[in-house]
Short mmCIF file of C-alpha atoms in Angstrom, two decimals:
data_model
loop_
_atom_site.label_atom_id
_atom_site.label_comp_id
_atom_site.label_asym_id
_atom_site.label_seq_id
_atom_site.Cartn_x
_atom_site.Cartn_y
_atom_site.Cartn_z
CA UNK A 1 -55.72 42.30 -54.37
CA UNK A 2 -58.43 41.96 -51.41
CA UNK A 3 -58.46 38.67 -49.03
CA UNK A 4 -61.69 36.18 -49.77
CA UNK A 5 -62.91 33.99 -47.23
CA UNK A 6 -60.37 32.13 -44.91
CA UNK A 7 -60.50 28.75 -46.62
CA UNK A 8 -60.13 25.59 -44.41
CA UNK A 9 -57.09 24.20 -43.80
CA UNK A 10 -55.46 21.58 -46.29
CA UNK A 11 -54.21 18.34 -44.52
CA UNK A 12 -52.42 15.67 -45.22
CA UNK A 13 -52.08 12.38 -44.03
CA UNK A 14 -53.90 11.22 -40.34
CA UNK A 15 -53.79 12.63 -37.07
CA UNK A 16 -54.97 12.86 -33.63
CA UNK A 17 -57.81 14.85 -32.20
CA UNK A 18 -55.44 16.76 -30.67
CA UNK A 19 -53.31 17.95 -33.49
CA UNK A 20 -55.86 18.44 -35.29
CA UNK A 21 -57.78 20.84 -32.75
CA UNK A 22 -54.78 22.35 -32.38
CA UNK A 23 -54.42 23.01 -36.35
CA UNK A 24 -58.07 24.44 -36.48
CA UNK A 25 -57.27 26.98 -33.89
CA UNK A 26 -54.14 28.53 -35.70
CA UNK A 27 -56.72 28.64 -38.96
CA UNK A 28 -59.42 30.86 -36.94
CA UNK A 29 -56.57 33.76 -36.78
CA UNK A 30 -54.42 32.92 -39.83
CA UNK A 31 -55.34 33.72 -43.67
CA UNK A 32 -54.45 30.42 -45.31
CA UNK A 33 -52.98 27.05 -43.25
CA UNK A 34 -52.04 23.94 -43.78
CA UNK A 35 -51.08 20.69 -42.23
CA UNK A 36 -47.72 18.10 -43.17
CA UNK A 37 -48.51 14.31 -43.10
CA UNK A 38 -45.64 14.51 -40.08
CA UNK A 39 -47.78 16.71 -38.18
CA UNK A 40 -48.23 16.49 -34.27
CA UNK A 41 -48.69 17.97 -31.20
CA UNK A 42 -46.67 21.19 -30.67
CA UNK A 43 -46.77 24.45 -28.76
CA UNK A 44 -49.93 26.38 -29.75
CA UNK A 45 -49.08 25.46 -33.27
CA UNK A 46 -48.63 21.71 -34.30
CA UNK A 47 -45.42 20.47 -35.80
CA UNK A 48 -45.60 20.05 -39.12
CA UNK A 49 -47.94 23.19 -39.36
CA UNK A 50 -47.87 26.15 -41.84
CA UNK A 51 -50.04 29.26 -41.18
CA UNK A 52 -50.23 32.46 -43.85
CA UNK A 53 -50.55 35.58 -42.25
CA UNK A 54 -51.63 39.19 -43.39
CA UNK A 55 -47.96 41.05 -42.25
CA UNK A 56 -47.91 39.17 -38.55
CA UNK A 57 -46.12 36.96 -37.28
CA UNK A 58 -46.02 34.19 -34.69
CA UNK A 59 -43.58 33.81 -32.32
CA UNK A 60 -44.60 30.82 -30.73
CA UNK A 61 -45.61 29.49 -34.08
CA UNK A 62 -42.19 30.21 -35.38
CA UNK A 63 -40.97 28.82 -32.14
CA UNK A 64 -37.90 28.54 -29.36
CA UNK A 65 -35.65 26.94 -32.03
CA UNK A 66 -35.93 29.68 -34.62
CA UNK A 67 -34.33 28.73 -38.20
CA UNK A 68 -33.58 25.06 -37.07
CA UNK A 69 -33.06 23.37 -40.19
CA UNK A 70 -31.52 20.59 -41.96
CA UNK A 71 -28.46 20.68 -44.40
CA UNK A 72 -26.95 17.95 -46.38
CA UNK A 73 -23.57 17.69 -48.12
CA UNK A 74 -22.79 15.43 -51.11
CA UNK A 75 -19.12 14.61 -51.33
CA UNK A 76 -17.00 13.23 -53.53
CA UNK A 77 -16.45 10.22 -51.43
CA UNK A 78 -18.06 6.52 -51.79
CA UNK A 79 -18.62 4.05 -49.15
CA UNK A 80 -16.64 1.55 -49.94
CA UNK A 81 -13.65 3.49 -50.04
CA UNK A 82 -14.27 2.77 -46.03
CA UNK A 83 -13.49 -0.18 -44.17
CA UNK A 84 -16.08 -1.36 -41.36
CA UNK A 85 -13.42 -0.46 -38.03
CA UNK A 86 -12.57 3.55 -40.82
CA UNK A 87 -16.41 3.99 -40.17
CA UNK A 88 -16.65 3.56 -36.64
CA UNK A 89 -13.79 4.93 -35.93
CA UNK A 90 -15.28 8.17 -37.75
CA UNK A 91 -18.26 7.70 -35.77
CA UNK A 92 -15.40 8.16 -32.87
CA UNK A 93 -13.97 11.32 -34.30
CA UNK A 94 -16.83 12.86 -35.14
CA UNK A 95 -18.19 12.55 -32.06
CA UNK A 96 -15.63 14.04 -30.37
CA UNK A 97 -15.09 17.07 -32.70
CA UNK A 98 -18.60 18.20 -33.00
CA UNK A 99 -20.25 19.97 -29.72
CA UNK A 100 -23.05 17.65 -28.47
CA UNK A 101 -24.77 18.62 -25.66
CA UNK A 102 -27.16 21.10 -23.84
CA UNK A 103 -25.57 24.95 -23.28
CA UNK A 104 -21.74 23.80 -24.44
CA UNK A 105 -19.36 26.46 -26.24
CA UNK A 106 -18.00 25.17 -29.58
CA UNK A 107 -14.15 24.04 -28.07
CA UNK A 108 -12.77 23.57 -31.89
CA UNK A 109 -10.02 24.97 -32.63
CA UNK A 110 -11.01 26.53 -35.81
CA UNK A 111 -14.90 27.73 -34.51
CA UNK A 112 -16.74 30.12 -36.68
CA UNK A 113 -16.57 32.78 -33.52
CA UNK A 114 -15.11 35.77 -36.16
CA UNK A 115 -18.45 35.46 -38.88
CA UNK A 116 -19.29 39.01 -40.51
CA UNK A 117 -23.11 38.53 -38.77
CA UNK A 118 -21.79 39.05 -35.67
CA UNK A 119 -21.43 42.63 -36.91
CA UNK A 120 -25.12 42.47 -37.90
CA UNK A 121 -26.78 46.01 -37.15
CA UNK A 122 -29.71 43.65 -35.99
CA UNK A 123 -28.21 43.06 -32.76
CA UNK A 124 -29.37 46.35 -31.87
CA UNK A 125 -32.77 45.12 -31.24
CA UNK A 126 -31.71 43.20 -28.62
CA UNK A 127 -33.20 45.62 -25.43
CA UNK A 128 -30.45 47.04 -23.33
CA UNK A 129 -26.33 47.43 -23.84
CA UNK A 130 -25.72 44.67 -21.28
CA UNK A 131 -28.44 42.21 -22.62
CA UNK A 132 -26.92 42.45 -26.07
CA UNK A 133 -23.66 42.04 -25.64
CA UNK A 134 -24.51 39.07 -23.22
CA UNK A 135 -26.79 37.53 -26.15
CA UNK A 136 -23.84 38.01 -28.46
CA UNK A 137 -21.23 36.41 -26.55
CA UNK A 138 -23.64 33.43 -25.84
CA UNK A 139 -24.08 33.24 -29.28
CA UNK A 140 -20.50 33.47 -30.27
CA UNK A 141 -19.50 30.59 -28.26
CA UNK A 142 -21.93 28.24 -29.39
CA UNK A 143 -22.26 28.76 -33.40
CA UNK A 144 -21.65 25.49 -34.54
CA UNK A 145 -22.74 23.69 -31.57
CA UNK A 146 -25.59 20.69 -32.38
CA UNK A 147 -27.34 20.17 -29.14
CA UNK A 148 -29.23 17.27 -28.02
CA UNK A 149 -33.22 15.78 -28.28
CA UNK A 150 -33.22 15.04 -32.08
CA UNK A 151 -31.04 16.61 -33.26
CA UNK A 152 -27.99 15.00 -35.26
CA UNK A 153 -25.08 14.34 -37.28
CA UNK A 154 -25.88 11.82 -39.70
CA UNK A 155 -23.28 9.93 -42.43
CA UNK A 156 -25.44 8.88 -45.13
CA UNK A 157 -24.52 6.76 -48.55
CA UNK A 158 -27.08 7.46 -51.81
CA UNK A 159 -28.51 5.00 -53.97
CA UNK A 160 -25.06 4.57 -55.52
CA UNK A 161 -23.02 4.76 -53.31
CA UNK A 162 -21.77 8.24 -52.73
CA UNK A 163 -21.25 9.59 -49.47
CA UNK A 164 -23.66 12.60 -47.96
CA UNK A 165 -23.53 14.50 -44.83
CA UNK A 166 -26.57 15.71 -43.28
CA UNK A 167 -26.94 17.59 -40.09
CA UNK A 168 -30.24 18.40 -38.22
CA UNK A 169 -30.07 21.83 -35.80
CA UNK A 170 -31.00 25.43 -35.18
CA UNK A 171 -29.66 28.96 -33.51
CA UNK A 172 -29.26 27.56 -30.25
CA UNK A 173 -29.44 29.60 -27.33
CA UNK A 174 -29.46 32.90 -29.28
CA UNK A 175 -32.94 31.56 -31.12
CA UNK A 176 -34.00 30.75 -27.59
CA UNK A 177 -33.44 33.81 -26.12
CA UNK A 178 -35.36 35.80 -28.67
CA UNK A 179 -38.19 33.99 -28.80
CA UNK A 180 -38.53 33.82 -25.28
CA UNK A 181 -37.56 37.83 -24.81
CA UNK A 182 -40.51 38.93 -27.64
CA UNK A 183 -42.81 36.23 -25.78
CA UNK A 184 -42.25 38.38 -22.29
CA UNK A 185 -42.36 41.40 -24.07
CA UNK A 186 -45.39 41.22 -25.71
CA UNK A 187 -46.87 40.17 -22.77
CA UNK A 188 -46.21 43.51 -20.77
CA UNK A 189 -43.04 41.40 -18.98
CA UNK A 190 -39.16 42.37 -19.16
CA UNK A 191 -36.64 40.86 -21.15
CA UNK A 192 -35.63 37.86 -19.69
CA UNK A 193 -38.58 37.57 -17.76
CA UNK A 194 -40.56 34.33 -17.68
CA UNK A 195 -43.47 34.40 -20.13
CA UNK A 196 -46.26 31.47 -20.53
CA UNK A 197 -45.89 29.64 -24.13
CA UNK A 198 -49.01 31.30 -25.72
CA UNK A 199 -50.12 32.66 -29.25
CA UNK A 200 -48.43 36.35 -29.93
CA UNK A 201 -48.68 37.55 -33.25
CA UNK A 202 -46.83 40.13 -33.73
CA UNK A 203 -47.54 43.08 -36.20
CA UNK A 204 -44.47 44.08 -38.76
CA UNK A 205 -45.22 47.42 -38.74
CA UNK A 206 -44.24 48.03 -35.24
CA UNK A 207 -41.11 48.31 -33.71
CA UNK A 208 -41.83 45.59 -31.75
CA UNK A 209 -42.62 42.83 -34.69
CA UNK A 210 -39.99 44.92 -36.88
CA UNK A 211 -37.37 43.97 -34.03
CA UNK A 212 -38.30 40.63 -34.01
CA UNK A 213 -38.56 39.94 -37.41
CA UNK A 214 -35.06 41.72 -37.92
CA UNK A 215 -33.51 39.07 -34.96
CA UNK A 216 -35.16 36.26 -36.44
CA UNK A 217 -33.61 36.75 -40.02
CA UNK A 218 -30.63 36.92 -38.26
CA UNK A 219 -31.34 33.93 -36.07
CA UNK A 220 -31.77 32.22 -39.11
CA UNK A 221 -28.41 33.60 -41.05
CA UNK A 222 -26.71 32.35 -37.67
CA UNK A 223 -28.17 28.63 -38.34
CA UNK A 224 -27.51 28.41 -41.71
CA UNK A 225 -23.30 29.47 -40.61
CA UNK A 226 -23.66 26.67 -37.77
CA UNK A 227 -25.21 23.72 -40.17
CA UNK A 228 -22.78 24.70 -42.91
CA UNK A 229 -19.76 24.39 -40.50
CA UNK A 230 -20.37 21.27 -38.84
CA UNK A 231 -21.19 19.64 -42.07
CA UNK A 232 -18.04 20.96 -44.14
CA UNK A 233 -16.05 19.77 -40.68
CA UNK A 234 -17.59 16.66 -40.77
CA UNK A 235 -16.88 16.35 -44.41
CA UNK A 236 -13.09 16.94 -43.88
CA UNK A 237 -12.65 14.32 -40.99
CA UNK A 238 -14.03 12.13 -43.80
CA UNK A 239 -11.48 13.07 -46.10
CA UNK A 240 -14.21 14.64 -48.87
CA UNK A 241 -14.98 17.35 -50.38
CA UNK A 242 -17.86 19.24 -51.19
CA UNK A 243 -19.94 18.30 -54.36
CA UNK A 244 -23.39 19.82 -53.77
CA UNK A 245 -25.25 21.46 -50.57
CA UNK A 246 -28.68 21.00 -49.92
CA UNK A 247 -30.10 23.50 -47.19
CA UNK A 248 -33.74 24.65 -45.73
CA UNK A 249 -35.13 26.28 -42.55
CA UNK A 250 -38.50 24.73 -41.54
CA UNK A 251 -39.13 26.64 -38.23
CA UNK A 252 -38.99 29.98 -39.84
CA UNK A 253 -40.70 32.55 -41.49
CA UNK A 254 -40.52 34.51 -44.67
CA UNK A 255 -42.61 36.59 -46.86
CA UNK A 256 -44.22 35.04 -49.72
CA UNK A 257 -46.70 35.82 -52.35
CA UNK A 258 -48.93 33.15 -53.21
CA UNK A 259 -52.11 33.29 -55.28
CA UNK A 260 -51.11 37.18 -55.80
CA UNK A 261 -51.60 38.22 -52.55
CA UNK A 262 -48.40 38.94 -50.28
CA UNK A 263 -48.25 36.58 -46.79
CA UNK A 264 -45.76 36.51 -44.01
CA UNK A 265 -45.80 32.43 -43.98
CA UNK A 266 -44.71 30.87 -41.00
CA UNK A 267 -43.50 26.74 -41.42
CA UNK A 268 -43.20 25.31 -37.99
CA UNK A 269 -41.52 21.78 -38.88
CA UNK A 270 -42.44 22.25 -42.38
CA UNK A 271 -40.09 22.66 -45.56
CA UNK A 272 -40.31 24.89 -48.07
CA UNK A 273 -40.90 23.18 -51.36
CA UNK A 274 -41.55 25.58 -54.13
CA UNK A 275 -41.04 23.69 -58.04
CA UNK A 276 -37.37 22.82 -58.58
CA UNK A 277 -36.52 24.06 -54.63
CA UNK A 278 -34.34 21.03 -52.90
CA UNK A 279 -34.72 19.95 -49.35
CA UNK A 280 -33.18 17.53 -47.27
CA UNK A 281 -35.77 15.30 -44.93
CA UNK A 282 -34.39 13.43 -42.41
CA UNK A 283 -36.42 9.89 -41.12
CA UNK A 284 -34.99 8.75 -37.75
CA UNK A 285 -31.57 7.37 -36.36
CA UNK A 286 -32.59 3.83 -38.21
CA UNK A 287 -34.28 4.63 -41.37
CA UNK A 288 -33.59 6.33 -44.57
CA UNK A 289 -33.60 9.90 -45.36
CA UNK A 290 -34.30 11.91 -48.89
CA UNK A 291 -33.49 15.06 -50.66
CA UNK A 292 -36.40 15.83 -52.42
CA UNK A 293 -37.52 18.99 -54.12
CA UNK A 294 -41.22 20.32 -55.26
CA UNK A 295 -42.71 18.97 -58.16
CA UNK A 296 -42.37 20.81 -61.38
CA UNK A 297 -45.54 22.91 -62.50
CA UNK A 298 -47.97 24.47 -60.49
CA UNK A 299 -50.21 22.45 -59.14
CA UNK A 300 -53.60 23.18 -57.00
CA UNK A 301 -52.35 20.60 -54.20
CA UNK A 302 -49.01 22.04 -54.33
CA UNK A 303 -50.68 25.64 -53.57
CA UNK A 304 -53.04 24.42 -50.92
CA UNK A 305 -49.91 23.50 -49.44
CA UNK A 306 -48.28 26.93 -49.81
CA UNK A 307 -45.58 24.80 -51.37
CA UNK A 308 -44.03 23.37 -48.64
CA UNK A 309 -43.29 19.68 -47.56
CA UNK A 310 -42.33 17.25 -44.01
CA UNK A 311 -39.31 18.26 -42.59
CA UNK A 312 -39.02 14.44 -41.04
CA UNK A 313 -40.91 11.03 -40.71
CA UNK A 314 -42.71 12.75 -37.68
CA UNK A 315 -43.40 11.49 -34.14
CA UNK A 316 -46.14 9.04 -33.11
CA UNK A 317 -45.04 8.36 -29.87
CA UNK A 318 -43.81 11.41 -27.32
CA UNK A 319 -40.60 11.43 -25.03
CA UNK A 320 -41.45 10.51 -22.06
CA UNK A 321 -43.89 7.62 -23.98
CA UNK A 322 -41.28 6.18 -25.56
CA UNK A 323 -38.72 6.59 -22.62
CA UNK A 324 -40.05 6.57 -19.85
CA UNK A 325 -40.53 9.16 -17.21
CA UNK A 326 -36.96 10.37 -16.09
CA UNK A 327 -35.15 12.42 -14.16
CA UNK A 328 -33.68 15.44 -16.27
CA UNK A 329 -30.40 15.30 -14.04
CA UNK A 330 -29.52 11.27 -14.11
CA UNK A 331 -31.43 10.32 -17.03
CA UNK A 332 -33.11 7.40 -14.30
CA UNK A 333 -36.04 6.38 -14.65
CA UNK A 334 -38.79 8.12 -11.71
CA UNK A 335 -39.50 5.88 -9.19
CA UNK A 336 -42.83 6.30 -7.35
CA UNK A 337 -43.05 5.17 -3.23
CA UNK A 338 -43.52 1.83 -4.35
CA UNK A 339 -40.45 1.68 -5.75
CA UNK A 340 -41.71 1.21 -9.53
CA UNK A 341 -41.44 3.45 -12.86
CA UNK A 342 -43.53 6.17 -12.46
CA UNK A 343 -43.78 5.90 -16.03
CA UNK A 344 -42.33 3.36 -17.55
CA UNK A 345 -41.69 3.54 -21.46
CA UNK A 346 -42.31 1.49 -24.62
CA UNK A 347 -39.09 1.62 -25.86
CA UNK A 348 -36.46 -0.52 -24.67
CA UNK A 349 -32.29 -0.80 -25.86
CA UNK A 350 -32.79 -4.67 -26.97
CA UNK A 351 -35.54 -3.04 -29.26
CA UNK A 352 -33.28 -0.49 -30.80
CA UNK A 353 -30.53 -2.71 -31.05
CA UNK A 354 -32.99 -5.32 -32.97
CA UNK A 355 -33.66 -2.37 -34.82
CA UNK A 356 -30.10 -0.86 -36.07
CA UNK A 357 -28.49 -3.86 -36.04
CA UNK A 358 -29.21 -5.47 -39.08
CA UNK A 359 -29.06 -1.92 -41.08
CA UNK A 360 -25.58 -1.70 -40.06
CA UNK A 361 -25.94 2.00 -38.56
CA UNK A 362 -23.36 3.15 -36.24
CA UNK A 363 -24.77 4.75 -33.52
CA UNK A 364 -22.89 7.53 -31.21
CA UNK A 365 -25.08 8.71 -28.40
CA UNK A 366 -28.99 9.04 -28.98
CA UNK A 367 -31.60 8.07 -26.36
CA UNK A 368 -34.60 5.80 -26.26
CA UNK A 369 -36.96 8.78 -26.74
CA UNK A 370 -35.35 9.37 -30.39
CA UNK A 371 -35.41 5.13 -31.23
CA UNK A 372 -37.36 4.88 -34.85
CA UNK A 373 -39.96 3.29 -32.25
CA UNK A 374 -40.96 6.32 -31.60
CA UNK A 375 -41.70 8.21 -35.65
CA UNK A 376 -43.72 7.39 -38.29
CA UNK A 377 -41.95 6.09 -41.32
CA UNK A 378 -40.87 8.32 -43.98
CA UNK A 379 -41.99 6.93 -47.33
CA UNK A 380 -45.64 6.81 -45.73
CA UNK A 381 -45.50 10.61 -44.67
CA UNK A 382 -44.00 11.63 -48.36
CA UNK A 383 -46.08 9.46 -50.00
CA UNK A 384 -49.73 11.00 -48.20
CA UNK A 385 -47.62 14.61 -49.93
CA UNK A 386 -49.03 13.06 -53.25
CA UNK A 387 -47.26 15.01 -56.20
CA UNK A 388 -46.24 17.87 -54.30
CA UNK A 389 -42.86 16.61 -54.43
CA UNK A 390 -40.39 14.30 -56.24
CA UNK A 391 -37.67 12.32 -54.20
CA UNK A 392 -34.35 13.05 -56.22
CA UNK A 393 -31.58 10.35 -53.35
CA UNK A 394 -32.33 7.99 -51.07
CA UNK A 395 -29.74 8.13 -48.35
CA UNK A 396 -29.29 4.87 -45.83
CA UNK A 397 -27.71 6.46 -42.64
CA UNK A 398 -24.15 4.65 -41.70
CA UNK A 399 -23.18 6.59 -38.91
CA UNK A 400 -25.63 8.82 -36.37
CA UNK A 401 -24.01 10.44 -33.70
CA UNK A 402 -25.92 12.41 -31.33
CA UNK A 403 -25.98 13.81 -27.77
CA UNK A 404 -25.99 11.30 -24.47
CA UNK A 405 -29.46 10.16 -23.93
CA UNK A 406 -29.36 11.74 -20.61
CA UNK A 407 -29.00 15.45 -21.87
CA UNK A 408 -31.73 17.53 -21.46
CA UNK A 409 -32.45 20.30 -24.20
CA UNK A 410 -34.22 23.42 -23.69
CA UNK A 411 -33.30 24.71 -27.44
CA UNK A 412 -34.74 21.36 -29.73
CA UNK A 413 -37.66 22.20 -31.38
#
């Protein structure tokens, strides 16, 4: 079926100039686009963006964090089967099982170093014997590692009282490495060689955007094994078991047919949300979270949105707004020569402890930059989604554990 006219894109909810600018440039080179009511400010494509593309890709617009993602576990557990000091001393255990932390190797004893993708025939688009096998060993080590920046373990109870385990993360360093090898190679560099964050959209039918597009599948098949694993583990320290798993990419891509015509649709911190399709959306370390799915039928917002949803409450203030301007190495805040914050934030601890404290959420870890200070609320966000979806649990976090505020973390997206 032939293309029409690009329409405009379809946005929901308010945002800055800036996003927005930033949204109309993706639509002058993609077919169809679309904006999330958590949309901001991202690189060359805005968070919460989702661009349509006849057989391209983009890598940038996919991003550094390829297939990060959010999965959620229902167990068979309820909250009050826990006592106050059981929960925190979870918060405890969990922290200290799960890998938080920028560049760490999983150290559990029963890491997920032996999974069949490892014997993927994709890793042969890595360029060069030596850069493959050193991609595969770095990837090895750190399947089932979380990171820092926002990304999380989160203990959650429902709307009646059953107990859920989400987890918010992507491919790690192996995602990194790709997208940052096809960015230099598409730009005439070397793999491994430094290339500036700019649009590259990358043709299928090559070998270079069928390479890519083979790694990133497998990016995302190496996500989906890291998610699943630190939630089941997390699940066991709790003494549960597995009811129900909820589990969606949103920086990814995938091709889609919508409207008849075949798209490679890229969601850069957007959900998928076709009718019936689940997703788990996270808020921030003090507010709720939802699984949600699309709305049953068909309708014309739903398409305009190329079915897809938020993938979190979004961000209305950035890092270094909310937390000052630090340094990477001691987490201090920069001084200038008259000895006061460069940058001083908006956020301080008495405000997130204000904050937490009467929800009675456990917090492990976390920095000022991820305080709920610093997003937009979630029931705002889903409700400027209109009908495209339907919220199916409420989950009220108990415990968040997440990496030191001080870590730095080159793979968040």
């Amino acid at each position: 079926m032939p293309r029409t006219a690009r329409p405009s894109p379809t946005i929901f909810g308010a945002h800055d100039d800036n996003t927005l600018e930033q949204l109309h440039d993706v639509a002058s080179r993609a077919e169809r686009s679309a904006l999330m009511a958590d949309g901001h400010l991202g690189y060359v494509m805005p968070i919460g963006g989702v661009a349509a593309y006849d057989n391209k890709v983009s890598v940038v617009g996919v991003g550094f964090d390829i297939a990060c993602g959010n999965a959620a576990i229902r167990t068979d557990r309820r909250i009050d089967d826990y006592t106050r000091p059981e929960l925190e001393a979870f918060a405890d255990e969990i922290h200290r099982a799960i890998s938080f932390g920028v560049g760490l190797n999983n150290r559990s004893a029963d890491a997920p170093r032996a999974d069949a993708l490892f014997e993927d025939a994709a890793w042969d688009a890595v360029p060069g014997r030596h850069e493959q096998e050193s991609l595969k060993a770095k990837a090895r080590n750190q399947l089932g590692t979380v990171g820092s920046g926002n990304h999380y373990v989160d203990v959650f109870s429902d709307q009646t009282g059953a107990v859920w385990v989400g987890v918010h993360f992507g491919s790690r360093g192996f995602g990194h490495t790709v997208a940052s090898g096809f960015l230099s190679l598409s730009q005439g560099k070397s793999w491994g060689e430094h290339g500036p964050e700019r649009e590259v959209l990358l043709d299928l039918a090559t070998p270079m955007g069928h390479d890519y597009w083979a790694l990133m599948n497998l990016a995302g098949r190496y996500a989906y094994a890291g998610r699943e694993w630190v939630a089941r583990k997390v699940v066991g320290l709790l003494g549960g078991t597995e009811l129900e798993l909820v589990h969606n990419h949103h920086n990814f891509a995938w091709r889609e047919t919508h409207d008849g015509v075949e798209y490679v649709v890229v969601r850069k911190g957007a959900t998928p949300a076709f009718p019936g399709q689940r997703g788990f959306v996270g808020g921030s370390m003090g507010d709720d979270a939802v699984i949600l799915e699309g709305a049953a039928g068909d309708s014309d917002l739903q398409r305009a949105a190329l079915y897809s949803t938020v993938h979190g409450a979004g961000r209305v203030m950035s890092r270094t707004e909310a937390a000052g301007k630090r340094d990477r190495k001691t987490g201090e805040l920069k001084l200038g020569l008259d000895g006061k914050p460069v940058k001083p934030g908006k956020v301080n601890w008495d405000m997130v402890n204000e904050w937490l404290g009467p929800r009675g959420v456990i917090l492990r870890g976390g920095g000022l930059d991820e305080s709920p200070h610093a997003y937009r609320r979630l029931p705002d966000v889903l409700a400027a989604q209109g009908d495209t979806v339907r919220v199916l649990h409420t989950l009220t976090p108990v415990i968040v554990v997440m990496a030191g505020a001080n870590e730095f973390d080159p793979y968040k997206d």
